[in-house]
Amino acid sequence: MTFDHETLSLLSDALKQLDAGFDHLPDVESTADADALARVLGEVAVRMRDNYPYQHPQYIGQMLKPPHPMARLAYSLAVFLNPNNHAMDGGRASSRMEKEAVADLARMVGWEEHLGHLCSGGTMANFESLWVARELRPGEAVAASSLAHYTHSRLSSVLQVPFHAVPVDAWGRMDVDALEQLLEAESIGTVVVTLGTTAAGTVDPLDRILPLREKYGFRIHVDAAYGGYFRLVQNLRDETARAFAAMPAADSIVIDPHKHGLQPYGCGCVLFRDPSVGRIYRHDSPYTYFTSDELHLGEISLECSRPGAAAVALWATQQLLPPVPGGEFAAGLEEGREAALELHEWLSEDSRFVPLMEPELDIVIWAVRAEAASESSRRAREFFEEAERRDVYLALASFSREMAEAAGPVDEWDEESVLCLRACAMKPEHREWMGEIVGRLEEA
Ligand SMILES: *Cc1c(COP(=O)(O)O)cnc(C)c1O
């Protein structure tokens, strides 16, 4: 078996405990036809087999991490009630749990005071950050590195804000000199600093960008959708650790609990250092049901209805695994990083491959050594398929010549980019399984 079946019965026990809180009400009969449910559910199970095995440690491809059993159970339990965290009236308990869970994340980034909430994911969270930035710095542009998430340029266009891409160095980090040239030439209101790029897990040097803010006076938005939790880990390189240590100086931060925080999809988080930006969200819709004086999360969120279940799942997970340095959760991230370094070391010794850079977090990128870029790309695709035949599931990602050239995977650049293999060692189990994974890749 590859899924966790053991914890399933806990759900039924917890549902009884939840129900006991409502036993002053008359009973309600279930109208569900169990045979029909079982038939369709069986069809669902069969349909869902058509997937890569994301739950298994031999899946080490895209940025996919199975939710913790705690998150799965708490989410499922909450869905019986299905609270809506738009307002206290739609979900009192889950709104309070959201505020507590988000405050824990704010504390993780070094903020005792903050304004923040959960949302559907990193894209929405970045959208809110860039929208607030535009309201505060109207008419000024957004700058992000060429490895920043592709949605920043699209969101800027939705917000009708000019967007500038800043080149990266050979390690995939924002080139600070190039940023300064841009700051000299253009009116930049916001610099997006990515701590953990989606493609390569590289970390922009936030600590070296801060002095430029003194000089040029822009807002700093940290996109740590993927990498934010690495602030907790202790086995980073010094320069990477310095970037994460500078996080408290950001104006806004995005972290996705559904990336590295063991949550099901539908859980992003946006945080602002200055709580007074809440005024920008002000609205007085007639259908909103704000009946108490307590802060309703719908007053500080662009989205209206939001799943209370996502907040409950995050709260429960953080009760069990608090996001603090030295804790079990942090240890899990450290194990993933060790697994990535082990894979990198094996690749460095195998003459077939050329790693593009040493992993900065837990993502490993490598090219296939070849005469020409086009041939390297073709062989990367073949290796990806060969690995899959041996039940190791990798991913493919295209990198520009600008980024790949320094590692020297090819002699001739007949194309301006090269397709590389990519592994995200996001599961703590990857450390234990790396021997097995490497053994299978050796044969591929
Ligand atoms: C994943 C990611 C996003 C987008 O987040 P979604 O949750 O997929 O919407 C944005 N920025 C970075 C750095 C990411 O890794």
Short mmCIF file of C-alpha atoms and ligand atoms in Angstrom, two decimals:
data_model
loop_
_atom_site.label_atom_id
_atom_site.label_comp_id
_atom_site.label_asym_id
_atom_site.label_seq_id
_atom_site.Cartn_x
_atom_site.Cartn_y
_atom_site.Cartn_z
CA MET A 1 0.00 0.00 0.00
CA THR A 2 1.26 3.47 -0.78
CA PHE A 3 -1.35 5.58 1.04
CA ASP A 4 -1.88 6.00 4.76
CA HIS A 5 -5.02 3.99 5.58
CA GLU A 6 -4.46 3.67 9.32
CA THR A 7 -5.57 7.15 10.37
CA LEU A 8 -8.90 7.05 8.52
CA SER A 9 -10.92 5.77 11.48
CA LEU A 10 -9.89 8.82 13.56
CA LEU A 11 -12.16 10.91 11.37
CA SER A 12 -15.29 9.05 12.35
CA ASP A 13 -14.42 9.38 16.07
CA ALA A 14 -13.77 13.10 15.73
CA LEU A 15 -17.04 13.58 13.82
CA LYS A 16 -18.91 12.17 16.80
CA GLN A 17 -17.15 14.68 19.06
CA LEU A 18 -18.07 17.53 16.73
CA ASP A 19 -21.68 16.37 16.56
CA ALA A 20 -21.91 16.28 20.36
CA GLY A 21 -21.65 20.08 20.31
CA PHE A 22 -24.95 20.25 18.42
CA ASP A 23 -26.93 17.63 20.35
CA HIS A 24 -29.42 20.21 21.60
CA LEU A 25 -30.87 20.17 18.07
CA PRO A 26 -33.40 17.60 16.78
CA ASP A 27 -31.77 14.72 14.84
CA VAL A 28 -31.53 14.91 11.04
CA GLU A 29 -31.77 11.71 8.98
CA SER A 30 -29.17 11.17 6.27
CA THR A 31 -30.84 11.09 2.84
CA ALA A 32 -27.77 9.75 1.04
CA ASP A 33 -28.13 6.49 -0.92
CA ALA A 34 -25.09 4.56 0.29
CA ASP A 35 -25.06 2.13 -2.67
CA ALA A 36 -25.05 4.96 -5.19
CA LEU A 37 -22.32 6.78 -3.25
CA ALA A 38 -20.19 3.65 -3.15
CA ARG A 39 -20.62 3.06 -6.88
CA VAL A 40 -19.57 6.59 -7.90
CA LEU A 41 -16.82 6.75 -5.31
CA GLY A 42 -15.41 3.53 -6.74
CA GLU A 43 -15.43 5.13 -10.18
CA VAL A 44 -13.57 8.11 -8.73
CA ALA A 45 -10.93 5.83 -7.22
CA VAL A 46 -10.39 4.11 -10.54
CA ARG A 47 -10.27 7.41 -12.46
CA MET A 48 -7.75 8.84 -9.98
CA ARG A 49 -5.28 6.05 -10.72
CA ASP A 50 -4.46 8.00 -13.86
CA ASN A 51 -1.85 10.15 -12.09
CA TYR A 52 1.80 10.17 -11.24
CA PRO A 53 2.25 8.72 -7.73
CA TYR A 54 2.63 12.04 -5.90
CA GLN A 55 2.24 10.33 -2.52
CA HIS A 56 5.31 8.11 -3.03
CA PRO A 57 8.95 9.01 -2.23
CA GLN A 58 9.96 7.82 -5.72
CA TYR A 59 7.97 10.76 -7.05
CA ILE A 60 10.55 13.54 -6.96
CA GLY A 61 9.44 15.62 -9.94
CA GLN A 62 7.28 18.71 -9.66
CA MET A 63 6.65 20.79 -6.57
CA LEU A 64 4.09 18.44 -5.06
CA LYS A 65 4.06 17.38 -1.45
CA PRO A 66 1.38 15.19 0.12
CA PRO A 67 -0.62 16.86 2.90
CA HIS A 68 0.13 15.71 6.42
CA PRO A 69 -2.45 13.20 7.78
CA MET A 70 -3.33 15.89 10.35
CA ALA A 71 -4.20 18.35 7.59
CA ARG A 72 -6.20 15.78 5.65
CA LEU A 73 -8.21 14.71 8.69
CA ALA A 74 -8.84 18.22 10.02
CA TYR A 75 -9.85 19.45 6.56
CA SER A 76 -12.25 16.53 6.08
CA LEU A 77 -13.76 17.04 9.53
CA ALA A 78 -14.27 20.77 8.96
CA VAL A 79 -15.92 20.15 5.59
CA PHE A 80 -18.84 18.42 7.34
CA LEU A 81 -19.66 21.88 8.70
CA ASN A 82 -18.15 23.76 5.74
CA PRO A 83 -17.51 27.14 7.37
CA ASN A 84 -16.87 30.23 5.24
CA ASN A 85 -14.06 32.40 6.59
CA HIS A 86 -15.38 35.48 4.83
CA ALA A 87 -17.02 36.57 8.10
CA MET A 88 -17.27 35.50 11.73
CA ASP A 89 -20.91 34.68 11.06
CA GLY A 90 -19.85 32.18 8.40
CA GLY A 91 -17.23 30.51 10.55
CA ARG A 92 -16.49 31.75 14.02
CA ALA A 93 -14.14 29.02 15.21
CA SER A 94 -12.35 28.65 11.88
CA SER A 95 -11.85 32.44 11.56
CA ARG A 96 -10.20 32.52 14.96
CA MET A 97 -8.08 29.50 14.01
CA GLU A 98 -7.06 31.32 10.83
CA LYS A 99 -5.94 34.38 12.80
CA GLU A 100 -3.90 32.18 15.15
CA ALA A 101 -2.32 30.13 12.35
CA VAL A 102 -1.44 33.25 10.35
CA ALA A 103 0.04 34.93 13.45
CA ASP A 104 2.30 31.87 13.86
CA LEU A 105 3.49 32.32 10.27
CA ALA A 106 4.05 36.04 10.89
CA ARG A 107 6.11 35.17 13.97
CA MET A 108 8.07 32.72 11.85
CA VAL A 109 9.13 35.60 9.58
CA GLY A 110 10.00 37.74 12.60
CA TRP A 111 6.85 39.89 12.95
CA GLU A 112 5.01 40.31 16.25
CA GLU A 113 2.58 42.69 14.53
CA HIS A 114 1.19 42.15 11.07
CA LEU A 115 -1.88 42.15 8.85
CA GLY A 116 -2.51 38.94 6.96
CA HIS A 117 -4.82 36.12 5.98
CA LEU A 118 -5.03 32.92 4.02
CA CYS A 119 -6.11 32.84 0.38
CA SER A 120 -6.39 30.39 -2.48
CA GLY A 121 -2.67 30.27 -3.21
CA GLY A 122 0.51 32.10 -4.07
CA THR A 123 -0.88 33.78 -7.16
CA MET A 124 -3.75 35.37 -5.25
CA ALA A 125 -1.43 36.27 -2.36
CA ASN A 126 1.03 37.98 -4.75
CA PHE A 127 -1.89 39.71 -6.45
CA GLU A 128 -3.01 41.25 -3.15
CA SER A 129 0.56 42.32 -2.35
CA LEU A 130 1.06 43.96 -5.73
CA TRP A 131 -2.35 45.60 -5.54
CA VAL A 132 -1.61 47.11 -2.11
CA ALA A 133 1.79 48.20 -3.45
CA ARG A 134 0.12 49.90 -6.43
CA GLU A 135 -2.34 51.73 -4.17
CA LEU A 136 0.58 53.01 -2.08
CA ARG A 137 2.90 53.76 -5.00
CA PRO A 138 0.59 54.70 -7.89
CA GLY A 139 2.16 55.01 -11.32
CA GLU A 140 5.40 53.25 -10.34
CA ALA A 141 6.71 50.01 -11.81
CA VAL A 142 7.30 46.51 -10.45
CA ALA A 143 10.67 44.79 -10.90
CA ALA A 144 11.35 41.06 -10.40
CA SER A 145 14.11 38.72 -11.52
CA SER A 146 13.87 36.80 -14.77
CA LEU A 147 13.47 33.63 -12.65
CA ALA A 148 10.61 35.09 -10.59
CA HIS A 149 7.26 33.34 -10.91
CA TYR A 150 5.72 34.02 -14.32
CA THR A 151 2.56 35.41 -12.72
CA HIS A 152 4.30 38.61 -11.51
CA SER A 153 4.46 40.08 -15.00
CA ARG A 154 0.91 38.94 -15.73
CA LEU A 155 -0.44 40.30 -12.44
CA SER A 156 1.33 43.60 -13.13
CA SER A 157 -0.44 43.79 -16.46
CA VAL A 158 -3.80 43.03 -14.81
CA LEU A 159 -3.05 45.88 -12.38
CA GLN A 160 -1.87 48.06 -15.28
CA VAL A 161 1.50 48.55 -13.64
CA PRO A 162 4.69 48.56 -15.79
CA PHE A 163 6.87 45.49 -15.20
CA HIS A 164 10.65 45.09 -15.57
CA ALA A 165 12.59 41.80 -15.49
CA VAL A 166 16.02 41.94 -13.82
CA PRO A 167 18.64 39.46 -15.09
CA VAL A 168 19.95 36.70 -12.83
CA ASP A 169 23.54 35.61 -12.28
CA ALA A 170 24.88 32.12 -13.05
CA TRP A 171 23.49 30.92 -9.70
CA GLY A 172 19.97 32.01 -10.61
CA ARG A 173 19.85 34.96 -8.19
CA MET A 174 18.80 38.50 -8.97
CA ASP A 175 21.80 40.45 -10.24
CA VAL A 176 22.04 43.33 -7.74
CA ASP A 177 24.15 45.55 -10.02
CA ALA A 178 21.61 45.14 -12.81
CA LEU A 179 18.86 46.01 -10.32
CA GLU A 180 20.68 49.19 -9.37
CA GLN A 181 21.02 50.20 -13.02
CA LEU A 182 17.29 49.71 -13.42
CA LEU A 183 16.58 51.76 -10.29
CA GLU A 184 18.70 54.58 -11.75
CA ALA A 185 16.85 54.50 -15.04
CA GLU A 186 13.20 53.83 -14.11
CA SER A 187 10.67 54.74 -11.48
CA ILE A 188 10.42 51.45 -9.55
CA GLY A 189 7.83 51.35 -6.75
CA THR A 190 8.17 47.69 -5.80
CA VAL A 191 10.94 45.12 -6.07
CA VAL A 192 9.80 41.50 -5.87
CA VAL A 193 12.49 39.45 -4.14
CA THR A 194 12.05 35.72 -4.62
CA LEU A 195 13.29 33.54 -1.76
CA GLY A 196 13.16 30.18 -3.50
CA THR A 197 12.46 30.39 -7.24
CA THR A 198 9.93 27.91 -8.54
CA ALA A 199 12.16 26.56 -11.29
CA ALA A 200 15.46 26.19 -9.47
CA GLY A 201 14.96 26.93 -5.77
CA THR A 202 17.46 29.77 -5.95
CA VAL A 203 17.33 32.64 -3.46
CA ASP A 204 17.63 36.35 -4.32
CA PRO A 205 20.11 38.18 -2.01
CA LEU A 206 17.54 40.11 0.03
CA ASP A 207 20.23 41.25 2.48
CA ARG A 208 22.13 42.93 -0.38
CA ILE A 209 18.97 44.50 -1.84
CA LEU A 210 17.99 46.21 1.44
CA PRO A 211 20.71 48.92 1.23
CA LEU A 212 19.34 49.86 -2.22
CA ARG A 213 15.96 50.49 -0.64
CA GLU A 214 17.63 53.06 1.63
CA LYS A 215 18.98 54.81 -1.43
CA TYR A 216 16.04 54.50 -3.87
CA GLY A 217 13.04 54.11 -1.57
CA PHE A 218 11.00 51.26 -3.09
CA ARG A 219 8.75 48.68 -1.43
CA ILE A 220 10.07 45.16 -1.03
CA HIS A 221 7.70 42.31 -1.65
CA VAL A 222 9.15 38.91 -0.78
CA ASP A 223 7.72 36.05 -2.81
CA ALA A 224 8.48 33.08 -0.59
CA ALA A 225 5.50 31.03 -1.79
CA TYR A 226 7.75 28.04 -2.16
CA GLY A 227 10.78 28.82 0.01
CA GLY A 228 9.40 30.72 3.02
CA TYR A 229 9.61 27.87 5.50
CA PHE A 230 13.35 27.51 4.86
CA ARG A 231 13.76 30.40 7.28
CA LEU A 232 13.45 27.66 9.92
CA VAL A 233 16.22 25.40 8.73
CA GLN A 234 19.78 25.34 9.93
CA ASN A 235 21.62 23.59 7.09
CA LEU A 236 21.60 26.42 4.51
CA ARG A 237 24.70 27.97 2.99
CA ASP A 238 25.71 31.20 4.77
CA GLU A 239 24.70 33.53 1.95
CA THR A 240 21.28 31.84 1.70
CA ALA A 241 20.80 32.06 5.45
CA ARG A 242 21.60 35.79 5.29
CA ALA A 243 18.81 36.33 2.75
CA PHE A 244 16.27 34.51 4.95
CA ALA A 245 17.50 36.35 8.04
CA ALA A 246 16.62 39.65 6.31
CA MET A 247 12.92 38.69 5.85
CA PRO A 248 11.60 40.87 8.72
CA ALA A 249 12.65 43.97 6.76
CA ALA A 250 10.24 43.19 3.88
CA ASP A 251 7.04 45.20 3.44
CA SER A 252 4.98 42.18 2.40
CA ILE A 253 5.59 38.44 2.26
CA VAL A 254 3.83 35.54 0.57
CA ILE A 255 4.14 31.97 1.81
CA ASP A 256 2.18 29.01 0.47
CA PRO A 257 1.28 26.45 3.14
CA HIS A 258 0.11 24.29 0.23
CA LYS A 259 3.65 24.15 -1.18
CA HIS A 260 5.92 23.23 1.74
CA GLY A 261 3.51 23.52 4.68
CA LEU A 262 1.91 20.08 4.33
CA GLN A 263 -1.52 21.46 3.30
CA PRO A 264 -3.97 20.46 0.58
CA TYR A 265 -4.24 22.91 -2.33
CA GLY A 266 -6.15 26.09 -1.69
CA CYS A 267 -3.90 27.48 1.04
CA GLY A 268 -1.71 30.51 0.39
CA CYS A 269 -0.88 33.26 2.86
CA VAL A 270 -0.18 36.97 2.47
CA LEU A 271 1.41 39.04 5.24
CA PHE A 272 1.95 42.80 5.53
CA ARG A 273 4.38 44.33 8.02
CA ASP A 274 2.28 47.48 8.47
CA PRO A 275 -1.23 46.56 9.71
CA SER A 276 -2.58 49.94 8.63
CA VAL A 277 -2.64 48.82 4.97
CA GLY A 278 -5.95 47.22 5.99
CA ARG A 279 -7.56 50.59 5.15
CA ILE A 280 -6.97 49.89 1.44
CA TYR A 281 -9.35 46.92 1.59
CA ARG A 282 -12.26 48.94 3.02
CA HIS A 283 -15.67 48.16 1.54
CA ASP A 284 -19.27 48.22 2.76
CA SER A 285 -21.09 45.65 0.70
CA PRO A 286 -24.78 45.25 1.54
CA TYR A 287 -24.69 41.45 1.35
CA THR A 288 -21.76 41.01 3.67
CA TYR A 289 -22.86 39.84 7.06
CA PHE A 290 -20.64 41.65 9.53
CA THR A 291 -22.65 41.40 12.73
CA SER A 292 -19.95 41.65 15.39
CA ASP A 293 -17.20 44.12 16.21
CA GLU A 294 -14.49 41.48 15.97
CA LEU A 295 -12.36 41.71 12.80
CA HIS A 296 -13.98 39.74 9.98
CA LEU A 297 -11.36 38.40 7.60
CA GLY A 298 -13.53 39.45 4.67
CA GLU A 299 -12.70 43.04 5.58
CA ILE A 300 -9.02 42.51 4.79
CA SER A 301 -9.19 40.11 1.85
CA LEU A 302 -9.80 40.55 -1.88
CA GLU A 303 -11.56 37.20 -2.14
CA CYS A 304 -15.03 36.93 -0.61
CA SER A 305 -15.89 33.31 0.31
CA ARG A 306 -12.90 31.34 1.57
CA PRO A 307 -12.69 27.76 2.88
CA GLY A 308 -12.72 27.67 6.68
CA ALA A 309 -11.56 24.07 6.29
CA ALA A 310 -8.21 25.26 4.90
CA ALA A 311 -7.65 27.36 8.04
CA VAL A 312 -8.67 24.48 10.31
CA ALA A 313 -6.25 22.13 8.54
CA LEU A 314 -3.37 24.60 8.82
CA TRP A 315 -4.12 25.36 12.47
CA ALA A 316 -4.23 21.65 13.34
CA THR A 317 -1.00 20.92 11.47
CA GLN A 318 0.77 23.77 13.26
CA GLN A 319 -0.48 22.52 16.64
CA LEU A 320 1.20 19.23 15.91
CA LEU A 321 4.22 20.61 14.07
CA PRO A 322 4.81 24.25 15.07
CA PRO A 323 6.75 26.27 12.47
CA VAL A 324 9.70 26.97 14.76
CA PRO A 325 13.47 26.46 14.35
CA GLY A 326 14.70 23.19 15.79
CA GLY A 327 11.25 21.56 15.63
CA GLU A 328 10.14 18.39 13.87
CA PHE A 329 8.71 20.34 10.93
CA ALA A 330 12.01 22.18 10.40
CA ALA A 331 13.86 18.86 10.66
CA GLY A 332 11.73 17.51 7.80
CA LEU A 333 12.84 20.39 5.56
CA GLU A 334 16.45 19.83 6.55
CA GLU A 335 16.13 16.17 5.53
CA GLY A 336 14.78 17.14 2.12
CA ARG A 337 17.71 19.48 1.66
CA GLU A 338 20.18 16.72 2.63
CA ALA A 339 18.51 14.46 0.07
CA ALA A 340 18.94 17.15 -2.60
CA LEU A 341 22.64 17.54 -1.73
CA GLU A 342 23.10 13.76 -1.92
CA LEU A 343 21.51 13.66 -5.36
CA HIS A 344 23.67 16.60 -6.45
CA GLU A 345 26.81 14.81 -5.31
CA TRP A 346 25.90 11.67 -7.23
CA LEU A 347 25.18 13.72 -10.37
CA SER A 348 28.51 15.54 -10.07
CA GLU A 349 30.32 12.22 -10.16
CA ASP A 350 28.37 10.75 -13.09
CA SER A 351 30.03 11.84 -16.32
CA ARG A 352 26.70 11.70 -18.19
CA PHE A 353 25.37 14.70 -16.30
CA VAL A 354 26.19 18.31 -15.42
CA PRO A 355 24.38 19.90 -12.46
CA LEU A 356 23.63 23.57 -13.24
CA MET A 357 24.42 24.68 -9.69
CA GLU A 358 24.62 23.29 -6.19
CA PRO A 359 21.08 23.19 -4.76
CA GLU A 360 20.37 26.28 -2.70
CA LEU A 361 17.26 24.74 -1.08
CA ASP A 362 15.93 21.30 -2.06
CA ILE A 363 15.61 21.52 -5.85
CA VAL A 364 18.22 19.88 -8.07
CA ILE A 365 18.68 20.88 -11.73
CA TRP A 366 20.96 19.07 -14.15
CA ALA A 367 21.63 18.85 -17.85
CA VAL A 368 22.72 15.87 -19.93
CA ARG A 369 26.26 16.33 -21.26
CA ALA A 370 26.23 16.56 -25.06
CA GLU A 371 27.88 18.23 -28.05
CA ALA A 372 25.02 20.61 -28.73
CA ALA A 373 22.16 22.12 -26.75
CA SER A 374 19.49 20.55 -28.96
CA GLU A 375 20.96 17.08 -28.42
CA SER A 376 21.23 17.66 -24.65
CA SER A 377 17.54 18.59 -24.57
CA ARG A 378 16.55 15.51 -26.56
CA ARG A 379 18.52 13.25 -24.23
CA ALA A 380 17.06 14.91 -21.15
CA ARG A 381 13.63 13.96 -22.42
CA GLU A 382 14.79 10.38 -23.04
CA PHE A 383 16.27 10.14 -19.56
CA PHE A 384 13.06 11.49 -18.05
CA GLU A 385 11.16 8.65 -19.77
CA GLU A 386 13.78 6.04 -18.88
CA ALA A 387 13.56 7.06 -15.21
CA GLU A 388 9.77 6.76 -15.34
CA ARG A 389 10.12 3.20 -16.67
CA ARG A 390 12.12 2.49 -13.52
CA ASP A 391 9.43 4.12 -11.38
CA VAL A 392 11.38 7.25 -10.56
CA TYR A 393 9.39 10.32 -11.47
CA LEU A 394 11.40 13.43 -12.36
CA ALA A 395 10.42 16.70 -14.03
CA LEU A 396 11.75 18.66 -16.99
CA ALA A 397 12.48 22.38 -17.04
CA SER A 398 13.93 24.63 -19.69
CA PHE A 399 16.79 27.00 -18.76
CA SER A 400 18.23 29.87 -20.72
CA ARG A 401 21.75 29.73 -22.12
CA GLU A 402 22.52 32.71 -19.85
CA MET A 403 21.94 30.50 -16.80
CA ALA A 404 23.21 27.15 -18.05
CA GLU A 405 26.35 28.18 -19.88
CA ALA A 406 28.63 28.58 -16.86
CA ALA A 407 28.16 24.92 -15.87
CA GLY A 408 29.35 23.92 -19.37
CA PRO A 409 26.96 21.10 -20.28
CA VAL A 410 27.43 21.55 -24.06
CA ASP A 411 30.09 22.85 -26.47
CA GLU A 412 27.76 24.27 -29.05
CA TRP A 413 24.77 26.50 -28.32
CA ASP A 414 22.66 25.78 -31.39
CA GLU A 415 19.62 26.82 -29.33
CA GLU A 416 19.27 29.61 -26.77
CA SER A 417 17.95 27.32 -24.04
CA VAL A 418 18.42 23.77 -22.85
CA LEU A 419 15.94 21.32 -21.40
CA CYS A 420 17.14 20.09 -18.01
CA LEU A 421 16.06 17.45 -15.51
CA ARG A 422 14.63 18.70 -12.27
CA ALA A 423 14.02 17.00 -8.93
CA CYS A 424 12.20 18.55 -5.96
CA ALA A 425 13.29 16.65 -2.84
CA MET A 426 10.36 18.01 -0.84
CA LYS A 427 9.45 14.99 1.25
CA PRO A 428 11.39 14.29 4.45
CA GLU A 429 11.38 10.61 3.35
CA HIS A 430 13.50 11.54 0.35
CA ARG A 431 16.60 11.35 2.48
CA GLU A 432 15.98 7.74 3.40
CA TRP A 433 14.91 6.86 -0.14
CA MET A 434 17.70 8.63 -2.00
CA GLY A 435 19.82 5.45 -2.16
CA GLU A 436 16.96 3.63 -3.86
CA ILE A 437 16.27 6.57 -6.21
CA VAL A 438 19.92 6.95 -7.22
CA GLY A 439 20.22 3.17 -7.72
CA ARG A 440 17.33 3.26 -10.17
CA LEU A 441 18.69 6.35 -11.96
CA GLU A 442 22.06 4.67 -12.32
CA GLU A 443 20.42 1.93 -14.38
CA ALA A 444 18.35 4.31 -16.47
C1 LIG B 1 4.13 28.39 -6.69
C2 LIG B 1 4.63 29.76 -6.69
C3 LIG B 1 3.77 30.84 -6.96
C4 LIG B 1 2.34 30.63 -7.37
O1 LIG B 1 1.62 30.08 -6.33
P1 LIG B 1 0.29 29.21 -6.56
O2 LIG B 1 -0.02 28.73 -5.20
O3 LIG B 1 0.65 28.13 -7.53
O4 LIG B 1 -0.74 30.14 -7.11
C5 LIG B 1 4.29 32.11 -6.90
N1 LIG B 1 5.58 32.31 -6.59
C6 LIG B 1 6.44 31.31 -6.34
C7 LIG B 1 7.86 31.62 -6.00
C8 LIG B 1 5.98 29.99 -6.37
O5 LIG B 1 6.84 28.98 -6.13
#
